Short mmCIF file of C-alpha atoms and ligand atoms in Angstrom, two decimals:
data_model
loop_
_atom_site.label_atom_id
_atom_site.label_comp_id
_atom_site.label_asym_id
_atom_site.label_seq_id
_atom_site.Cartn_x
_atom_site.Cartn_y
_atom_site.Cartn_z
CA UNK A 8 13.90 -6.93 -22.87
CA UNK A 9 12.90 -8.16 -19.72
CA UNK A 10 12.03 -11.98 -19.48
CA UNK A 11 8.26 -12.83 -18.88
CA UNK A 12 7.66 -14.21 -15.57
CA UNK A 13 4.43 -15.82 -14.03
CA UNK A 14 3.25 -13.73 -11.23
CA UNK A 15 0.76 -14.62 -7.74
CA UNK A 16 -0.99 -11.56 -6.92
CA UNK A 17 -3.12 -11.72 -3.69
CA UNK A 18 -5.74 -9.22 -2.95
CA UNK A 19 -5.54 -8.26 -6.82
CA UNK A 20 -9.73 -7.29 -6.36
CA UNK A 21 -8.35 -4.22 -4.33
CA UNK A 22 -7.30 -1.04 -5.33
CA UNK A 23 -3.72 -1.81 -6.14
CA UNK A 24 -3.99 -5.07 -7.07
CA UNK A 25 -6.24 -4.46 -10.62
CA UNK A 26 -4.22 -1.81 -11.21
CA UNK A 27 -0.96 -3.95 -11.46
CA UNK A 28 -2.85 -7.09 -12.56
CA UNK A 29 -3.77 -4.57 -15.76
CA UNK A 30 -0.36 -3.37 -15.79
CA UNK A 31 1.44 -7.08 -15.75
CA UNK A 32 -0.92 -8.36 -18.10
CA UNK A 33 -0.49 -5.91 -20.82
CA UNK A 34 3.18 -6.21 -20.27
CA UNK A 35 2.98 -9.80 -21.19
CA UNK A 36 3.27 -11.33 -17.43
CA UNK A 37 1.38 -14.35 -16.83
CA UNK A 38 -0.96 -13.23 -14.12
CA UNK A 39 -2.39 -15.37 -11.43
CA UNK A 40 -4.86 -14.30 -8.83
CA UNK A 41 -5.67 -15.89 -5.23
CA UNK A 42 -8.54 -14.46 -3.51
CA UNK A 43 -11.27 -15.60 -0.47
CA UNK A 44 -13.83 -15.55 -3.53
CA UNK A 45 -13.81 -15.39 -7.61
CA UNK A 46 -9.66 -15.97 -7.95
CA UNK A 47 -8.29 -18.09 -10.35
CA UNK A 48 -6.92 -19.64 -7.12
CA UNK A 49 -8.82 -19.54 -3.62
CA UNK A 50 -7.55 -19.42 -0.07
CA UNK A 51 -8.99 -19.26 3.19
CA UNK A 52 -6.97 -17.44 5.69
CA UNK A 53 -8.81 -17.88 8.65
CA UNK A 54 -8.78 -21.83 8.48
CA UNK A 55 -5.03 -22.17 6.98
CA UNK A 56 -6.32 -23.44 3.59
CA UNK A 57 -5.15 -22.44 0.07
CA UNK A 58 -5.80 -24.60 -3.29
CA UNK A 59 -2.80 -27.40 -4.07
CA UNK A 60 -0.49 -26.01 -7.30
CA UNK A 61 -1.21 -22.26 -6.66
CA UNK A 62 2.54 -21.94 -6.57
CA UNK A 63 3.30 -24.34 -9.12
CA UNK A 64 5.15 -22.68 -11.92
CA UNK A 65 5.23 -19.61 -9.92
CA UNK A 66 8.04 -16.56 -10.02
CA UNK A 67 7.42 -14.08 -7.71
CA UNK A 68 4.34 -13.61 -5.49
CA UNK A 69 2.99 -9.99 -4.77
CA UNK A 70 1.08 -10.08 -1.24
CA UNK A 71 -1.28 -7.27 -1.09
CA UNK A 72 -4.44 -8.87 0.59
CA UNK A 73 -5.52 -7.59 4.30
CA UNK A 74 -8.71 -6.31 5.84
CA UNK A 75 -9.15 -2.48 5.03
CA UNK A 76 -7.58 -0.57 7.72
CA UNK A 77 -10.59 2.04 6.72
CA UNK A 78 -13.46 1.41 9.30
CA UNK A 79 -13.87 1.85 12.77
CA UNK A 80 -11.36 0.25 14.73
CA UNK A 81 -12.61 -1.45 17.61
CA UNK A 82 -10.72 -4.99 19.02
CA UNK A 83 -12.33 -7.13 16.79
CA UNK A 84 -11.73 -5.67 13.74
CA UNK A 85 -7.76 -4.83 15.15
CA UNK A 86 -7.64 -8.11 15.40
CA UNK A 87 -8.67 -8.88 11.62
CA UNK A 88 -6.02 -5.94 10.44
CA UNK A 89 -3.65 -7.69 11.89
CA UNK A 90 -4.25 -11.77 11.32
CA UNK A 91 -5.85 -11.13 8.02
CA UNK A 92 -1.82 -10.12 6.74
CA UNK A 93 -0.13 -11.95 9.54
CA UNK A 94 -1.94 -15.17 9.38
CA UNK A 95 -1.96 -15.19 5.30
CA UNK A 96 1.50 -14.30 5.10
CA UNK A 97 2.70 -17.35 7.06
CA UNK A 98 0.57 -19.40 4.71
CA UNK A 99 2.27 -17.98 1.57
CA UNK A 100 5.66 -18.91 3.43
CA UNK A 101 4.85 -22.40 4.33
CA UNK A 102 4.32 -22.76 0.45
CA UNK A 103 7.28 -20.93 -1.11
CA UNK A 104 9.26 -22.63 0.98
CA UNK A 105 8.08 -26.20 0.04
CA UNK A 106 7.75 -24.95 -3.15
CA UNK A 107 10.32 -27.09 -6.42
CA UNK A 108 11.95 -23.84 -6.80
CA UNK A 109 13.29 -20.02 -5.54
CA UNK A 110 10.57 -17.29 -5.66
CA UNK A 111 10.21 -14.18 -4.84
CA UNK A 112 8.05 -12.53 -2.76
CA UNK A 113 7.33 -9.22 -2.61
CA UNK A 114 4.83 -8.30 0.56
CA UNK A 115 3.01 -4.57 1.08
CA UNK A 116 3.26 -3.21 4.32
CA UNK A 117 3.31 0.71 4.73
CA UNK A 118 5.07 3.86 5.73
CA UNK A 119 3.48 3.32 9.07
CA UNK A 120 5.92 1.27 9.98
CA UNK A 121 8.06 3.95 11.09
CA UNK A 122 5.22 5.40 13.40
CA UNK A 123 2.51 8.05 13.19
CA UNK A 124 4.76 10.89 14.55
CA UNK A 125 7.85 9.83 13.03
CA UNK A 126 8.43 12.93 10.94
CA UNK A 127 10.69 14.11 8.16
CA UNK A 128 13.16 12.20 6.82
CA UNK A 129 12.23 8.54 6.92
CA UNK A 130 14.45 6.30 4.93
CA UNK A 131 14.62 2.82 4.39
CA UNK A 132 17.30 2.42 7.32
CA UNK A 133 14.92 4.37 10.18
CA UNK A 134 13.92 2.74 13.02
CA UNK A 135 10.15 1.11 13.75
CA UNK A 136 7.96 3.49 15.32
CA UNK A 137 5.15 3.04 17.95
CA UNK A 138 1.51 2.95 16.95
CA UNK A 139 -1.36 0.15 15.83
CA UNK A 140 -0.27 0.45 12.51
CA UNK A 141 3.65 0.46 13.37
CA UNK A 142 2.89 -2.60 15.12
CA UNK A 143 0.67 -3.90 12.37
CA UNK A 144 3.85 -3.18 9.94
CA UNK A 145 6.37 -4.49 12.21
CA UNK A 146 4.84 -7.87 12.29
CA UNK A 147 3.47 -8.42 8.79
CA UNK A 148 7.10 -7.74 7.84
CA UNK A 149 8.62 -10.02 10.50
CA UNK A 150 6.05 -12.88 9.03
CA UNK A 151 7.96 -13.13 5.98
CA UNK A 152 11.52 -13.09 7.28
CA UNK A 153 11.76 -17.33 7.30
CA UNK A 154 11.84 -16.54 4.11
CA UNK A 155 15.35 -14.07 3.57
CA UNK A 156 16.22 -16.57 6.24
CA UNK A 157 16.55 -19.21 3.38
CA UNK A 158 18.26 -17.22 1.25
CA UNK A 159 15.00 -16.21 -1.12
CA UNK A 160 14.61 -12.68 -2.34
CA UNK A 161 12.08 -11.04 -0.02
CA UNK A 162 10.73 -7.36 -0.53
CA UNK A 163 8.53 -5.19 2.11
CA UNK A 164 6.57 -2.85 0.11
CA UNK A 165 6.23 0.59 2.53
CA UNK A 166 3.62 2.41 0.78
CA UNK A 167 2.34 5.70 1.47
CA UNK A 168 -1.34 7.39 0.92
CA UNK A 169 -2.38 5.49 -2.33
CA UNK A 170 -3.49 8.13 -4.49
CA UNK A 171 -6.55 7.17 -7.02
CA UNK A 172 -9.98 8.22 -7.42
CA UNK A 173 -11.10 4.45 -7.54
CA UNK A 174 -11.16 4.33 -4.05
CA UNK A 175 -8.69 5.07 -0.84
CA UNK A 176 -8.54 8.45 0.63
CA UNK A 177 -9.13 10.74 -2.47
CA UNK A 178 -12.67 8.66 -3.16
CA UNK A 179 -13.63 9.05 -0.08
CA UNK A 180 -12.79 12.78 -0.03
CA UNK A 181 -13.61 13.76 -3.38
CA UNK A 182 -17.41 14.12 -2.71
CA UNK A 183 -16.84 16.68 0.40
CA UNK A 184 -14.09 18.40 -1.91
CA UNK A 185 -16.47 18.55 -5.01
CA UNK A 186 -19.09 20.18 -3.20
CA UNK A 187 -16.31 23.32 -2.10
CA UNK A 188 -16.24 21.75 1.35
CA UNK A 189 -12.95 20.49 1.61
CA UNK A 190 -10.16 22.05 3.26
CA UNK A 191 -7.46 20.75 5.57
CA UNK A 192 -7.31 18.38 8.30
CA UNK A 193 -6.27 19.28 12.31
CA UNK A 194 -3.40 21.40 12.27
CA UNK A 195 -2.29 20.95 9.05
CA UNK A 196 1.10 20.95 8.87
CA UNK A 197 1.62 16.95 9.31
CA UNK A 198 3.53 15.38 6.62
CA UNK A 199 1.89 13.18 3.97
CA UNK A 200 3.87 10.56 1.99
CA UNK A 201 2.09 9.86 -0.78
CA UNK A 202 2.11 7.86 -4.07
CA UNK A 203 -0.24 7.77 -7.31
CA UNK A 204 -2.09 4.58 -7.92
CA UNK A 205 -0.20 4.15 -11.51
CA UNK A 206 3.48 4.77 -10.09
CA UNK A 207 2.93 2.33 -7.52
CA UNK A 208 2.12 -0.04 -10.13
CA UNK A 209 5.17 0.44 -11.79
CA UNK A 210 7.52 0.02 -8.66
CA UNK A 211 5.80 -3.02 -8.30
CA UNK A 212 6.96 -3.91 -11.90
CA UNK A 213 10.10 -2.66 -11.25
CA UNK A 214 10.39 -4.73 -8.43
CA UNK A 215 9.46 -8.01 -10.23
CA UNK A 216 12.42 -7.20 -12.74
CA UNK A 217 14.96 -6.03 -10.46
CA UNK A 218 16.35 -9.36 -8.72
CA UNK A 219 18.77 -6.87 -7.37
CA UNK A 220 16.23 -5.07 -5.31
CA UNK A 221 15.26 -6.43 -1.56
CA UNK A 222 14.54 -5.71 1.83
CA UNK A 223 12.37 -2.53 3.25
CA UNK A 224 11.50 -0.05 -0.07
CA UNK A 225 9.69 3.37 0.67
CA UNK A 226 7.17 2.96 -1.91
CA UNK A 227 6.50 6.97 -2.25
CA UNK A 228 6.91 9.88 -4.39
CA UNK A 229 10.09 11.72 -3.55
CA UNK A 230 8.14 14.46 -2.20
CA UNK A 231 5.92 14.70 0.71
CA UNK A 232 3.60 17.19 1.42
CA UNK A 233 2.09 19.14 4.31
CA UNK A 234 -1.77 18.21 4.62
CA UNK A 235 -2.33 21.54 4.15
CA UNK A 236 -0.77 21.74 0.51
CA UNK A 237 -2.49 18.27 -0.21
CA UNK A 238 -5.65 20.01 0.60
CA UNK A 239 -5.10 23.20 -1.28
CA UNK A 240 -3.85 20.92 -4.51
CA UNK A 241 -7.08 19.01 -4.30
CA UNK A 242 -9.31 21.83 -4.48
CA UNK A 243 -7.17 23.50 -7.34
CA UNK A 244 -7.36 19.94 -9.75
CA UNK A 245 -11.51 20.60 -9.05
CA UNK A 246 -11.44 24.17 -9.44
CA UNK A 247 -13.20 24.62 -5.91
CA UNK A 248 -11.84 26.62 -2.67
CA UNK A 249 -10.28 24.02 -0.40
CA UNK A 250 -10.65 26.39 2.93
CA UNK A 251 -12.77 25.27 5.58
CA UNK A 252 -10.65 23.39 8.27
CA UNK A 253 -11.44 20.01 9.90
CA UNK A 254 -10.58 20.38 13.37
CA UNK A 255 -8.53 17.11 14.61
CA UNK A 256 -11.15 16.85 17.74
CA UNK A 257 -13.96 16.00 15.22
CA UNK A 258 -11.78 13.63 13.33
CA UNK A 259 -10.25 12.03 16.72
CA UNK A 260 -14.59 11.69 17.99
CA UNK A 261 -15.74 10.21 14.27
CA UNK A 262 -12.88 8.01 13.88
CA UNK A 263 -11.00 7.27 17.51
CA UNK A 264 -7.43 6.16 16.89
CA UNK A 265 -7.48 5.32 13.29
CA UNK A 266 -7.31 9.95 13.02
CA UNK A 267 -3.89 9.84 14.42
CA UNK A 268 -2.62 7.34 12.81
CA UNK A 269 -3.93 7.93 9.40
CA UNK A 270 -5.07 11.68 8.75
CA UNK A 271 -3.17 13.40 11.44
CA UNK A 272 -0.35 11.59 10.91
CA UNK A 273 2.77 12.80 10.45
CA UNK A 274 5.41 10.45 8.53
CA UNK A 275 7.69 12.29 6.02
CA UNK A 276 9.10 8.95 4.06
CA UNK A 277 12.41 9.24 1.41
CA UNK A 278 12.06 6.54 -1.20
CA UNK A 279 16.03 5.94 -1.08
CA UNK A 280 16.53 2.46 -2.59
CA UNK A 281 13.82 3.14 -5.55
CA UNK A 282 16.16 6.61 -6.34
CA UNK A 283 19.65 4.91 -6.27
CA UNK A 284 17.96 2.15 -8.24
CA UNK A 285 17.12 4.57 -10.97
CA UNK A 286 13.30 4.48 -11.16
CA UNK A 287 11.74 7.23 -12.87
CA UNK A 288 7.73 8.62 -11.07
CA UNK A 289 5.47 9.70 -13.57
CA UNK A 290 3.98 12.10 -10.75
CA UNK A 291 6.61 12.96 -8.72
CA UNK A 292 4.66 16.14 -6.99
CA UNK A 293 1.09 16.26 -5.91
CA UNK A 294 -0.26 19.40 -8.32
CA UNK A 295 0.28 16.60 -11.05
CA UNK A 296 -0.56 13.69 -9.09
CA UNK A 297 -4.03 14.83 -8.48
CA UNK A 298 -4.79 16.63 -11.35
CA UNK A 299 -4.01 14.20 -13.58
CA UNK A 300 -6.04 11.37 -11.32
CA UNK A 301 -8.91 13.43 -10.86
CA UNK A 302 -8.90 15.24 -14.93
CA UNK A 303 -11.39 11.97 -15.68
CA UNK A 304 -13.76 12.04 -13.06
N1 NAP B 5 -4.35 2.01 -0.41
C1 NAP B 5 -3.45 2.63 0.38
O1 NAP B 5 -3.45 3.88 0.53
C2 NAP B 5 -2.40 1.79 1.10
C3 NAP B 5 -1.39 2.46 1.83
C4 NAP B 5 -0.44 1.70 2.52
C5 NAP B 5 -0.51 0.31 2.47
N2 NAP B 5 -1.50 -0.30 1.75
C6 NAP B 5 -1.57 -1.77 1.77
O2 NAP B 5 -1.50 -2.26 0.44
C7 NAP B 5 -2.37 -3.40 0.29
C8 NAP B 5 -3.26 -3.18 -0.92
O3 NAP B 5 -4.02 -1.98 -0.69
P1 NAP B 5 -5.42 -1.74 -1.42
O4 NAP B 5 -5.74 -0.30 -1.21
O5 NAP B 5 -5.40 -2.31 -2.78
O6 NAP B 5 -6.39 -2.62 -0.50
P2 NAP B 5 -7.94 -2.99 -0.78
O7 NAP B 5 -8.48 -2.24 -1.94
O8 NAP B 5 -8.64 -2.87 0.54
O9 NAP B 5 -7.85 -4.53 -1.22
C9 NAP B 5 -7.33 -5.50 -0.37
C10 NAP B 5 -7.74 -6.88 -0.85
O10 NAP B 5 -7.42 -7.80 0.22
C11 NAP B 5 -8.39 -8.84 0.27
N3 NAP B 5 -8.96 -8.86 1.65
C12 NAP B 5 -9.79 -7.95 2.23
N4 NAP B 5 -10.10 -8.32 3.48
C13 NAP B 5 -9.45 -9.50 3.70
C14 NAP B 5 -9.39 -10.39 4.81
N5 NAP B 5 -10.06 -10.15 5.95
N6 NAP B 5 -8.62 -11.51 4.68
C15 NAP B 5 -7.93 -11.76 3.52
N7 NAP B 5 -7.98 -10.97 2.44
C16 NAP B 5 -8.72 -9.84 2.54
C17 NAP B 5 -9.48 -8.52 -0.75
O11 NAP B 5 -9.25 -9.37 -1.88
P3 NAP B 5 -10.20 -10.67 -2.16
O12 NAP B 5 -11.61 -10.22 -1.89
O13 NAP B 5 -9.93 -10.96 -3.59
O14 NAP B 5 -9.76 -11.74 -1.23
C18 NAP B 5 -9.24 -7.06 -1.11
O15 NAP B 5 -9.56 -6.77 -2.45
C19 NAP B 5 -3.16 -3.53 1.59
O16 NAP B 5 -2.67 -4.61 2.33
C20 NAP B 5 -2.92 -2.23 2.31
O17 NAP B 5 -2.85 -2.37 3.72
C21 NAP B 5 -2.44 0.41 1.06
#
């Protein structure tokens, strides 16, 4: 029986975050959010600020807040990507470490880090690859390293693809996919890494209970797929054909940069540490993943 701990969860309005704040709370975790607006606690990143005592009491933080990388990316909103974890990282350090007492800290960051052509084979031990997002990675995860520095328990959360149709990449695809329009992106054969929305929440439990556990963690299902068989999967959980092609010159004119590095990438990421550490996925391969995420809509 695993003792109940009071957890900070940033950005726990997104995606992720209600998913684990649901998954915490039932589990008897005291839950705590922080949030620019309707948070038990508020903070304001651009201006340094965060309420007095958010931390007080406090076991482990979970930092998953940061501008969605999902729009146009153009300087100014590069710029927010970046500070918006950056900048609010450094003001959860200043606080854990002036804080009565060790805690943990466990920060997303993604498979990006190792680069948008990195390929197969991606373990926790790979180097950083080139890329916004790389970059984006490399220094969100440097932000928090004051932190190992001074002997606390830090954790760098590499997701992949977040797979849920609450939002992400399958909400946005599911009405072009319903309709029996879907079908795979540029060449197809780039790797996805990939992870359903309730698995992640568990490695994030897992995490919390795990003292363990720390450093870089491939937070992904043990099984990448080829965009392709992503594609074909998704049709097959909606019972509609999944063939007509989006070439990656259309993509690369909607979307500029943020194609390559999100669609047409190609990062094949092994989720080593989570493995050896004996963590069990409830939808270790996509046919399952999607099916059973999509079964309700
Ligand atoms: N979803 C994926 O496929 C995926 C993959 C790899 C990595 N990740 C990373 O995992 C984290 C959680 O993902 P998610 O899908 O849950 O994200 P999300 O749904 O976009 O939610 C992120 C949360 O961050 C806060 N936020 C948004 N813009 C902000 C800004 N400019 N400054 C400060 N806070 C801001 C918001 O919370 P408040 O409004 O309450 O402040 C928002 O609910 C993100 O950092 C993301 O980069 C996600």
């Amino acid at each position: 029986m695993n003792p109940k701990k009071c957890i900070l969860v940033t950005g726990a309005s997104g995606l992720v975050g209600r998913s684990l704040k649901n998954l915490l709370t039932a589990g008897g975790h005291e839950v705590r959010t922080l949030s620019r607006k309707n948070g038990d606690y508020l903070w304001d990143v651009n201006h340094g600020q965060m309420d007095a005592d958010v931390l007080k009491g406090v076991d482990c933080v979970v930092h998953l807040a940061g501008e969605t990388i999902a729009q146009r990316w153009t300087q100014a909103s590069k710029k927010r990507i970046l500070s918006s974890r950056v900048d609010s990282t450094r003001l959860l350090v200043e606080g854990i470490l002036a804080a009565d007492r060790p805690i943990d800290f466990i920060c997303a960051s993604g498979v990006n880090y190792y680069g948008h052509q990195c390929g197969d084979g991606q373990t926790e031990q790979s180097d950083a690859g080139v890329g916004f997002l790389a970059e984006v990675c490399q220094k969100w995860e440097a932000a928090h390293k004051p932190l190992a520095d001074a002997g606390l328990r830090t954790v760098s959360l590499r997701i992949g693809v977040v797979l849920s149709p609450e939002g992400g990449a399958v909400k946005r695809l599911l009405p072009i996919f319903r309709a029996g329009l879907g079908g795979p992106a540029g060449p197809g054969s780039q790797l996805m890494s990939w992870i359903s929305l309730p698995d992640l929440a568990s490695i994030v439990r897992h995490l919390i209970v795990t003292p363990e556990l720390k450093g870089p963690i491939n937070a992904v299902s043990p099984h990448p797929v080829s965009n392709a068989n992503f594609s074909r999967s998704f049709g097959r959980s909606l019972s509609r054909p999944a063939i007509f092609p989006i070439p990656g010159i259309m993509l690369r004119l909607l979307y500029g940069d943020m194609a390559d590095e999100t669609i047409l990438s190609h990062i094949g990421a092994v989720p080593n540490v989570l493995q050896e550490s004996g963590f069990v996925w409830q939808s270790p391969h996509i046919e399952d993943a999607l099916s059973q995420s999509l079964q309700k809509k």
